Amino acid sequence: FRIFFSGDVRIDTRDRLKVNTDQLTYTKATETADAEEYLEFSRDNISGRAVGAVVKIAGKTLELLKDVEIKAGPGGPGSEFARADVERATLRSESAFVDQEAETIDLKGNVDALVVPAGKGSGGRTPTKIMSSNAKAFVEEKELRRVDLSGGVVIETSNAGGTPAVAKSSKATYLVPGEVFELEGDVRIDSENNGRATRIASSRAVYRQAAATVDLTGGARVTQGTDSVAGDRINASLYP
């Protein structure tokens, strides 16, 4: 059978997922709830909002259809994204698919992420802004471990003094423990220190955010003012 609910509708599943919306259709045969309007959801220390969703209760999935925003903050033991080195993360995209069993979040279309580390402003730890066409976040043992980015990847960071660095590539992997970015495809990194601009280009790069260093491979070139060095492999500092 199918039931239509209207007016302050709330879903509370067995696995702690909560969804609030104004109108919802529930189909018993498939244990599926369809919402077409604005909704808010939460599970442990993750919360968010979207316009339209499909909740498959038995399958433990949540498909967010439009204007997605997901926030993850600090949580207690066993909470997803409850990492001591991440204070909060905000993810935005056109649509998203949350698989609770696989512990993944697929973000589709104009992905915009802001990751704020714990203790920001000290020891070089500052917020990181990430943009791409699509992304997939992986959770392992209740911790955010990795984010795969594809299509027009842009990463904006800065050191403790506020000096910015911008990295661009075709695709990238963000390894959250250690704050490491693995960049691939037409890599470009621009930074500035004491008024001196540094331009970096290569096919692939490993950017260690906390240390502000980058390992370049494949057609690597580093340019600072009129000085330039090229090679197949180069190890460089963004703020020499």
Coordinates of C-alpha atoms in Angstrom, one line a residue:
F1 CA 0.0 0.0 0.0
R2 CA 1.0 3.7 -0.3
I3 CA 0.4 6.5 2.2
F4 CA 0.6 10.2 1.6
F5 CA 1.6 12.4 4.6
S6 CA 1.3 16.2 4.8
G7 CA 2.3 18.8 7.4
D8 CA 5.5 18.5 9.5
V9 CA 6.3 14.9 8.4
R10 CA 9.1 13.2 10.3
I11 CA 10.9 9.9 9.5
D12 CA 13.0 8.2 12.2
T13 CA 14.7 5.0 10.9
R14 CA 16.1 2.1 12.9
D15 CA 19.7 3.2 11.9
R16 CA 19.2 6.7 13.4
L17 CA 18.5 8.6 10.2
K18 CA 16.0 11.4 10.8
V19 CA 14.2 13.3 7.9
N20 CA 11.9 16.3 8.3
T21 CA 9.7 17.6 5.5
D22 CA 6.2 19.0 4.7
Q23 CA 5.0 16.3 2.3
L24 CA 6.0 12.7 1.8
T25 CA 4.7 9.5 0.1
Y26 CA 5.5 6.2 1.7
T27 CA 5.3 2.9 -0.2
K28 CA 5.2 -0.1 2.1
A29 CA 6.1 -2.8 -0.5
T30 CA 9.5 -1.2 -1.2
E31 CA 9.9 0.6 2.1
T32 CA 10.6 3.8 0.2
A33 CA 9.7 7.3 1.2
D34 CA 9.6 10.0 -1.5
A35 CA 9.8 13.7 -0.7
E36 CA 9.4 16.4 -3.4
E37 CA 9.8 19.5 -1.3
Y38 CA 12.5 21.1 1.0
L39 CA 13.7 18.7 3.7
E40 CA 16.2 18.5 6.5
F41 CA 18.0 15.3 7.6
S42 CA 20.5 14.2 10.3
R43 CA 22.3 11.1 11.4
D44 CA 24.7 11.3 14.4
N45 CA 26.9 14.3 13.8
I46 CA 26.0 14.7 10.1
S47 CA 23.1 16.9 9.1
G48 CA 21.9 18.6 5.9
R49 CA 19.2 19.8 3.6
A50 CA 18.0 19.5 0.1
V51 CA 15.0 19.8 -2.2
G52 CA 13.5 16.4 -2.9
A53 CA 14.7 13.0 -1.7
V54 CA 14.2 9.3 -2.0
V55 CA 14.7 7.4 1.3
K56 CA 15.1 3.6 0.9
I57 CA 14.7 2.4 4.5
A58 CA 15.5 -1.3 3.9
G59 CA 18.4 -0.4 1.5
K60 CA 19.8 2.2 3.9
T61 CA 20.2 4.8 1.2
L62 CA 19.3 8.5 0.9
E63 CA 19.1 10.1 -2.6
L64 CA 19.1 13.9 -2.4
L65 CA 17.7 15.3 -5.6
K66 CA 18.5 19.1 -5.7
D67 CA 20.3 21.9 -3.9
V68 CA 22.2 19.7 -1.5
E69 CA 24.1 20.9 1.6
I70 CA 25.7 18.4 4.0
K71 CA 27.4 19.4 7.2
A72 CA 29.6 17.2 9.4
G73 CA 30.8 18.3 12.8
P74 CA 32.6 16.8 15.8
G75 CA 30.9 13.9 17.4
G76 CA 31.3 11.4 20.1
P77 CA 32.9 7.9 19.8
G78 CA 31.6 6.0 16.9
S79 CA 30.3 9.0 15.0
E80 CA 31.1 9.4 11.3
F81 CA 33.5 12.2 10.5
A82 CA 34.4 12.4 14.2
R83 CA 38.1 13.1 13.6
A84 CA 40.2 15.1 16.0
D85 CA 41.9 17.0 13.1
V86 CA 38.6 18.1 11.5
E87 CA 36.5 20.7 13.3
R88 CA 33.7 20.7 10.6
A89 CA 33.1 20.1 6.9
T90 CA 30.5 21.6 4.6
L91 CA 29.7 19.9 1.3
R92 CA 27.4 21.4 -1.4
S93 CA 26.4 20.0 -4.7
E94 CA 23.5 19.8 -7.2
S95 CA 22.6 16.3 -6.0
A96 CA 23.9 13.5 -3.8
F97 CA 23.6 9.8 -2.9
V98 CA 24.3 8.6 0.6
D99 CA 24.9 4.9 1.0
Q100 CA 24.9 4.1 4.7
E101 CA 26.0 0.4 4.2
A102 CA 28.9 1.3 2.0
E103 CA 29.7 4.4 4.0
T104 CA 30.0 6.6 0.9
I105 CA 28.6 9.9 -0.2
D106 CA 28.4 10.6 -4.0
L107 CA 28.2 14.3 -4.8
K108 CA 27.2 15.3 -8.4
G109 CA 27.4 18.7 -10.1
N110 CA 29.2 21.8 -8.9
V111 CA 30.7 20.4 -5.8
D112 CA 31.8 23.0 -3.3
A113 CA 33.5 21.8 0.0
L114 CA 34.9 23.7 2.9
V115 CA 37.0 21.7 5.4
V116 CA 37.9 23.5 8.7
P117 CA 40.6 21.7 10.7
A118 CA 40.7 21.7 14.4
G119 CA 43.0 24.3 15.9
K120 CA 42.8 26.4 12.8
G121 CA 45.1 29.4 12.6
S122 CA 48.0 27.7 14.4
G123 CA 50.7 25.6 13.0
G124 CA 49.7 26.3 9.4
R125 CA 46.2 24.8 9.9
T126 CA 43.7 26.9 8.0
P127 CA 40.4 26.2 6.2
T128 CA 40.6 24.5 2.8
K129 CA 38.1 25.2 0.0
I130 CA 37.6 22.5 -2.6
M131 CA 35.7 22.7 -5.9
S132 CA 35.1 20.1 -8.6
S133 CA 32.4 18.8 -10.9
N134 CA 31.9 15.6 -8.9
A135 CA 33.2 14.0 -5.7
K136 CA 32.9 10.8 -3.7
A137 CA 33.6 10.7 0.1
F138 CA 34.6 7.5 1.8
V139 CA 34.1 6.7 5.4
E140 CA 36.0 3.9 7.1
E141 CA 35.6 2.8 10.7
K142 CA 33.4 5.8 11.3
E143 CA 36.0 8.3 10.1
L144 CA 36.2 10.4 6.9
R145 CA 39.2 8.8 5.2
R146 CA 39.2 9.9 1.5
V147 CA 37.5 12.2 -1.0
D148 CA 37.9 11.5 -4.7
L149 CA 37.4 14.6 -6.9
S150 CA 36.9 14.7 -10.7
G151 CA 36.4 17.4 -13.3
G152 CA 37.9 20.9 -12.9
V153 CA 39.4 20.4 -9.5
V154 CA 40.3 23.6 -7.7
I155 CA 41.9 23.6 -4.2
E156 CA 42.4 26.8 -2.3
T157 CA 44.5 26.8 0.9
S158 CA 46.7 29.2 2.8
N159 CA 49.4 29.1 5.5
A160 CA 49.1 30.3 9.0
G161 CA 50.0 33.8 7.9
G162 CA 47.2 33.9 5.4
T163 CA 49.4 33.5 2.3
P164 CA 47.2 31.8 -0.3
A165 CA 48.0 28.8 -2.7
V166 CA 45.7 27.6 -5.4
A167 CA 46.0 24.1 -7.0
K168 CA 44.2 23.0 -10.1
S169 CA 44.0 19.6 -11.8
S170 CA 41.7 17.3 -13.8
K171 CA 41.2 15.0 -10.9
A172 CA 42.4 14.5 -7.3
T173 CA 42.3 12.4 -4.2
Y174 CA 42.1 14.0 -0.8
L175 CA 43.6 11.8 1.9
V176 CA 42.1 13.3 5.1
P177 CA 44.5 11.8 7.6
G178 CA 47.7 13.7 6.9
E179 CA 46.0 16.3 4.8
V180 CA 47.5 15.1 1.5
F181 CA 46.2 15.8 -2.0
E182 CA 47.2 13.5 -4.9
L183 CA 46.7 15.6 -8.1
E184 CA 46.6 14.2 -11.6
G185 CA 46.2 15.7 -15.1
D186 CA 47.4 19.2 -16.1
V187 CA 48.4 20.1 -12.5
R188 CA 48.9 23.8 -11.9
I189 CA 49.8 25.3 -8.5
D190 CA 50.2 29.1 -7.8
S191 CA 51.5 30.5 -4.5
E192 CA 53.0 33.7 -3.2
N193 CA 55.4 34.4 -0.4
N194 CA 56.8 37.8 0.6
G195 CA 55.6 39.3 -2.7
R196 CA 57.3 36.6 -4.8
A197 CA 55.0 34.5 -6.9
T198 CA 55.7 30.8 -7.5
R199 CA 54.2 28.9 -10.5
I200 CA 54.3 25.1 -10.6
A201 CA 53.2 22.8 -13.4
S202 CA 53.4 19.0 -13.9
S203 CA 51.4 15.9 -14.9
R204 CA 51.1 14.7 -11.4
A205 CA 51.7 16.0 -7.9
V206 CA 51.5 15.1 -4.3
Y207 CA 50.6 18.1 -2.2
R208 CA 51.2 17.8 1.6
Q209 CA 49.1 20.6 2.9
A210 CA 50.4 20.8 6.5
A211 CA 54.1 20.8 5.4
A212 CA 53.3 23.1 2.4
T213 CA 55.5 20.8 0.1
V214 CA 54.8 19.3 -3.2
D215 CA 56.3 16.3 -5.1
L216 CA 56.1 16.7 -8.8
T217 CA 56.4 14.1 -11.6
G218 CA 56.0 14.2 -15.3
G219 CA 57.1 17.4 -17.2
A220 CA 57.6 19.3 -13.9
R221 CA 58.5 23.0 -13.9
V222 CA 58.8 25.5 -11.1
T223 CA 59.0 29.2 -12.0
Q224 CA 59.7 32.1 -9.6
G225 CA 60.2 35.5 -11.2
T226 CA 62.8 35.1 -13.9
D227 CA 64.2 31.9 -12.3
S228 CA 62.9 28.5 -13.6
V229 CA 63.8 24.8 -13.1
A230 CA 62.4 21.8 -15.0
G231 CA 62.7 18.1 -14.7
D232 CA 60.9 14.8 -14.6
R233 CA 60.8 14.9 -10.8
I234 CA 61.0 17.9 -8.6
N235 CA 60.4 18.4 -4.8
A236 CA 59.4 22.0 -4.0
S237 CA 58.1 24.1 -1.1
L238 CA 55.2 26.4 -1.7
Y239 CA 56.5 29.0 0.8
P240 CA 60.3 28.9 0.5

